Amino acid sequence: FIFDAAGGLVFEQYDFGAIALESRVRNREIMFMASVDLEGLPAGTYQLDIEMRDLNKGQSDIVGLPFTMAPPS
């Protein structure tokens, strides 16, 4: 999800990726890389929220990343 400075929803997409993790030990962290195309987004302040879901435990958490789009130069 991408929200503008006023909290308005600018963009949403569900189920854009899946990570399968198999391990014999309990993992406390995970790293992944995601690309988000921001072309055409007007200059301003935004927040990118990515929800991570653990399908085995039925739990989820949201990671928020504030960012600013500069005007074109």
CSV table of N, CA and C in Angstrom, one decimal:
chain,number,residue,atom,x,y,z
A,1,PHE,N,0.8,-1.2,0.0
A,1,PHE,CA,0.0,0.0,0.0
A,1,PHE,C,0.9,1.2,0.0
A,2,ILE,N,0.5,2.3,-0.7
A,2,ILE,CA,1.1,3.6,-0.6
A,2,ILE,C,0.1,4.6,-0.2
A,3,PHE,N,0.5,5.4,0.8
A,3,PHE,CA,-0.4,6.4,1.4
A,3,PHE,C,0.2,7.7,1.2
A,4,ASP,N,-0.6,8.8,0.9
A,4,ASP,CA,0.0,10.1,0.8
A,4,ASP,C,0.1,10.7,2.2
A,5,ALA,N,0.6,12.0,2.3
A,5,ALA,CA,0.8,12.6,3.6
A,5,ALA,C,-0.4,12.8,4.4
A,6,ALA,N,-1.6,12.9,3.8
A,6,ALA,CA,-2.9,13.0,4.5
A,6,ALA,C,-3.4,11.6,4.9
A,7,GLY,N,-2.7,10.6,4.6
A,7,GLY,CA,-3.2,9.2,4.9
A,7,GLY,C,-4.1,8.6,3.9
A,8,GLY,N,-4.3,9.3,2.7
A,8,GLY,CA,-5.1,8.8,1.7
A,8,GLY,C,-4.4,7.7,0.9
A,9,LEU,N,-5.2,6.7,0.5
A,9,LEU,CA,-4.6,5.5,-0.2
A,9,LEU,C,-4.4,5.9,-1.6
A,10,VAL,N,-3.1,5.8,-2.1
A,10,VAL,CA,-2.7,6.1,-3.4
A,10,VAL,C,-2.6,4.9,-4.3
A,11,PHE,N,-2.2,3.7,-3.7
A,11,PHE,CA,-2.0,2.5,-4.5
A,11,PHE,C,-2.1,1.3,-3.6
A,12,GLU,N,-2.7,0.2,-4.1
A,12,GLU,CA,-2.7,-1.0,-3.3
A,12,GLU,C,-2.6,-2.2,-4.2
A,13,GLN,N,-1.9,-3.2,-3.8
A,13,GLN,CA,-1.8,-4.5,-4.5
A,13,GLN,C,-1.6,-5.6,-3.5
A,14,TYR,N,-2.4,-6.6,-3.7
A,14,TYR,CA,-2.4,-7.8,-2.7
A,14,TYR,C,-1.6,-8.9,-3.4
A,15,ASP,N,-1.0,-9.7,-2.5
A,15,ASP,CA,-0.4,-11.0,-2.9
A,15,ASP,C,0.6,-10.8,-4.1
A,16,PHE,N,1.5,-9.8,-4.0
A,16,PHE,CA,2.4,-9.6,-5.1
A,16,PHE,C,3.6,-10.5,-5.1
A,17,GLY,N,3.8,-11.3,-4.0
A,17,GLY,CA,4.9,-12.1,-4.0
A,17,GLY,C,4.7,-13.2,-2.9
A,18,ALA,N,5.5,-14.3,-3.0
A,18,ALA,CA,5.4,-15.3,-2.0
A,18,ALA,C,6.9,-15.8,-1.7
A,19,ILE,N,7.2,-16.0,-0.5
A,19,ILE,CA,8.5,-16.5,0.0
A,19,ILE,C,8.3,-17.8,0.7
A,20,ALA,N,8.9,-18.8,0.2
A,20,ALA,CA,8.8,-20.1,0.9
A,20,ALA,C,10.1,-20.3,1.6
A,21,LEU,N,10.0,-20.5,2.9
A,21,LEU,CA,11.2,-20.7,3.7
A,21,LEU,C,11.1,-22.0,4.5
A,22,GLU,N,12.1,-22.8,4.3
A,22,GLU,CA,12.2,-24.1,5.0
A,22,GLU,C,13.4,-24.1,5.8
A,23,SER,N,13.3,-24.5,7.1
A,23,SER,CA,14.5,-24.5,8.0
A,23,SER,C,14.3,-25.5,9.1
A,24,ARG,N,15.4,-26.0,9.5
A,24,ARG,CA,15.3,-27.0,10.7
A,24,ARG,C,15.4,-26.3,12.0
A,25,VAL,N,15.8,-25.0,12.0
A,25,VAL,CA,15.9,-24.2,13.2
A,25,VAL,C,14.9,-23.0,13.1
A,26,ARG,N,14.5,-22.5,14.2
A,26,ARG,CA,13.5,-21.4,14.3
A,26,ARG,C,14.2,-20.1,13.8
A,27,ASN,N,13.6,-19.5,12.8
A,27,ASN,CA,14.1,-18.2,12.3
A,27,ASN,C,13.5,-17.1,13.0
A,28,ARG,N,14.3,-16.1,13.4
A,28,ARG,CA,13.8,-14.9,14.0
A,28,ARG,C,13.8,-13.7,13.1
A,29,GLU,N,14.4,-13.8,11.9
A,29,GLU,CA,14.4,-12.7,11.0
A,29,GLU,C,14.4,-13.3,9.5
A,30,ILE,N,14.0,-12.4,8.6
A,30,ILE,CA,14.0,-12.8,7.2
A,30,ILE,C,14.3,-11.5,6.4
A,31,MET,N,15.0,-11.7,5.3
A,31,MET,CA,15.4,-10.6,4.4
A,31,MET,C,14.8,-10.9,3.1
A,32,PHE,N,14.2,-9.9,2.4
A,32,PHE,CA,13.7,-10.1,1.1
A,32,PHE,C,13.9,-8.7,0.4
A,33,MET,N,13.8,-8.8,-1.0
A,33,MET,CA,13.9,-7.6,-1.8
A,33,MET,C,12.7,-7.5,-2.6
A,34,ALA,N,12.1,-6.3,-2.7
A,34,ALA,CA,11.0,-6.0,-3.5
A,34,ALA,C,11.2,-4.8,-4.3
A,35,SER,N,10.8,-4.7,-5.5
A,35,SER,CA,10.9,-3.6,-6.4
A,35,SER,C,9.5,-3.0,-6.5
A,36,VAL,N,9.4,-1.7,-6.4
A,36,VAL,CA,8.1,-1.0,-6.5
A,36,VAL,C,8.3,0.1,-7.6
A,37,ASP,N,7.5,0.1,-8.6
A,37,ASP,CA,7.6,1.1,-9.7
A,37,ASP,C,6.8,2.4,-9.2
A,38,LEU,N,7.5,3.5,-9.0
A,38,LEU,CA,6.9,4.7,-8.6
A,38,LEU,C,6.8,5.7,-9.7
A,39,GLU,N,7.0,5.3,-10.9
A,39,GLU,CA,6.9,6.2,-12.0
A,39,GLU,C,5.5,6.9,-12.1
A,40,GLY,N,5.5,8.2,-12.3
A,40,GLY,CA,4.2,8.9,-12.4
A,40,GLY,C,3.7,9.4,-11.1
A,41,LEU,N,4.3,9.0,-9.9
A,41,LEU,CA,3.8,9.4,-8.6
A,41,LEU,C,4.3,10.9,-8.5
A,42,PRO,N,3.3,11.8,-8.2
A,42,PRO,CA,3.7,13.2,-8.0
A,42,PRO,C,4.6,13.5,-6.9
A,43,ALA,N,5.3,14.6,-6.9
A,43,ALA,CA,6.2,15.0,-5.8
A,43,ALA,C,5.4,15.1,-4.6
A,44,GLY,N,6.0,14.6,-3.4
A,44,GLY,CA,5.3,14.7,-2.2
A,44,GLY,C,5.9,13.7,-1.2
A,45,THR,N,5.3,13.6,0.0
A,45,THR,CA,5.7,12.7,1.0
A,45,THR,C,4.7,11.6,1.1
A,46,TYR,N,5.2,10.3,1.2
A,46,TYR,CA,4.4,9.1,1.2
A,46,TYR,C,4.8,8.1,2.2
A,47,GLN,N,4.0,7.1,2.4
A,47,GLN,CA,4.4,5.9,3.2
A,47,GLN,C,4.1,4.7,2.4
A,48,LEU,N,5.1,3.8,2.3
A,48,LEU,CA,4.9,2.5,1.7
A,48,LEU,C,4.8,1.5,2.8
A,49,ASP,N,3.7,0.8,2.9
A,49,ASP,CA,3.4,-0.3,3.9
A,49,ASP,C,3.4,-1.6,3.2
A,50,ILE,N,4.2,-2.5,3.7
A,50,ILE,CA,4.2,-3.9,3.1
A,50,ILE,C,3.8,-4.8,4.3
A,51,GLU,N,2.8,-5.6,4.0
A,51,GLU,CA,2.3,-6.6,5.0
A,51,GLU,C,3.0,-8.0,4.7
A,52,MET,N,3.6,-8.5,5.8
A,52,MET,CA,4.2,-9.8,5.7
A,52,MET,C,3.2,-10.8,6.5
A,53,ARG,N,2.9,-11.9,5.8
A,53,ARG,CA,2.0,-12.8,6.5
A,53,ARG,C,2.7,-14.2,6.7
A,54,ASP,N,2.5,-14.7,7.8
A,54,ASP,CA,3.0,-16.1,8.1
A,54,ASP,C,1.8,-17.0,8.0
A,55,LEU,N,1.7,-17.7,6.9
A,55,LEU,CA,0.6,-18.6,6.7
A,55,LEU,C,0.5,-19.8,7.6
A,56,ASN,N,1.7,-20.2,8.1
A,56,ASN,CA,1.7,-21.3,9.1
A,56,ASN,C,1.1,-20.9,10.4
A,57,LYS,N,1.5,-19.8,10.9
A,57,LYS,CA,1.0,-19.3,12.2
A,57,LYS,C,-0.3,-18.5,12.2
A,58,GLY,N,-0.6,-18.0,11.0
A,58,GLY,CA,-1.8,-17.2,10.8
A,58,GLY,C,-1.6,-15.8,11.4
A,59,GLN,N,-0.4,-15.3,11.4
A,59,GLN,CA,-0.1,-14.0,11.9
A,59,GLN,C,0.5,-13.1,10.8
A,60,SER,N,0.4,-11.8,11.0
A,60,SER,CA,1.0,-10.9,10.0
A,60,SER,C,1.5,-9.6,10.7
A,61,ASP,N,2.4,-8.9,10.0
A,61,ASP,CA,2.9,-7.7,10.5
A,61,ASP,C,3.1,-6.7,9.3
A,62,ILE,N,3.1,-5.4,9.6
A,62,ILE,CA,3.2,-4.4,8.6
A,62,ILE,C,4.5,-3.7,8.8
A,63,VAL,N,5.3,-3.6,7.7
A,63,VAL,CA,6.6,-2.8,7.7
A,63,VAL,C,6.3,-1.5,7.0
A,64,GLY,N,6.5,-0.4,7.6
A,64,GLY,CA,6.3,0.9,7.0
A,64,GLY,C,7.6,1.6,6.7
A,65,LEU,N,7.6,2.2,5.5
A,65,LEU,CA,8.8,3.0,5.0
A,65,LEU,C,8.3,4.3,4.5
A,66,PRO,N,8.6,5.4,5.2
A,66,PRO,CA,8.3,6.7,4.7
A,66,PRO,C,9.3,7.1,3.6
A,67,PHE,N,8.8,7.8,2.6
A,67,PHE,CA,9.7,8.3,1.6
A,67,PHE,C,9.1,9.6,1.0
A,68,THR,N,10.0,10.3,0.3
A,68,THR,CA,9.6,11.6,-0.4
A,68,THR,C,10.0,11.5,-1.8
A,69,MET,N,9.1,11.9,-2.7
A,69,MET,CA,9.3,11.9,-4.1
A,69,MET,C,9.7,13.4,-4.4
A,70,ALA,N,10.9,13.6,-5.0
A,70,ALA,CA,11.3,15.0,-5.4
A,70,ALA,C,10.7,15.3,-6.7
A,71,PRO,N,10.5,16.6,-6.9
A,71,PRO,CA,9.9,17.0,-8.3
A,71,PRO,C,11.0,16.7,-9.3
A,72,PRO,N,10.5,16.5,-10.6
A,72,PRO,CA,11.5,16.2,-11.6
A,72,PRO,C,12.5,17.4,-11.8
A,73,SER,N,13.7,17.1,-12.2
A,73,SER,CA,14.7,18.2,-12.3
A,73,SER,C,14.9,18.4,-13.8
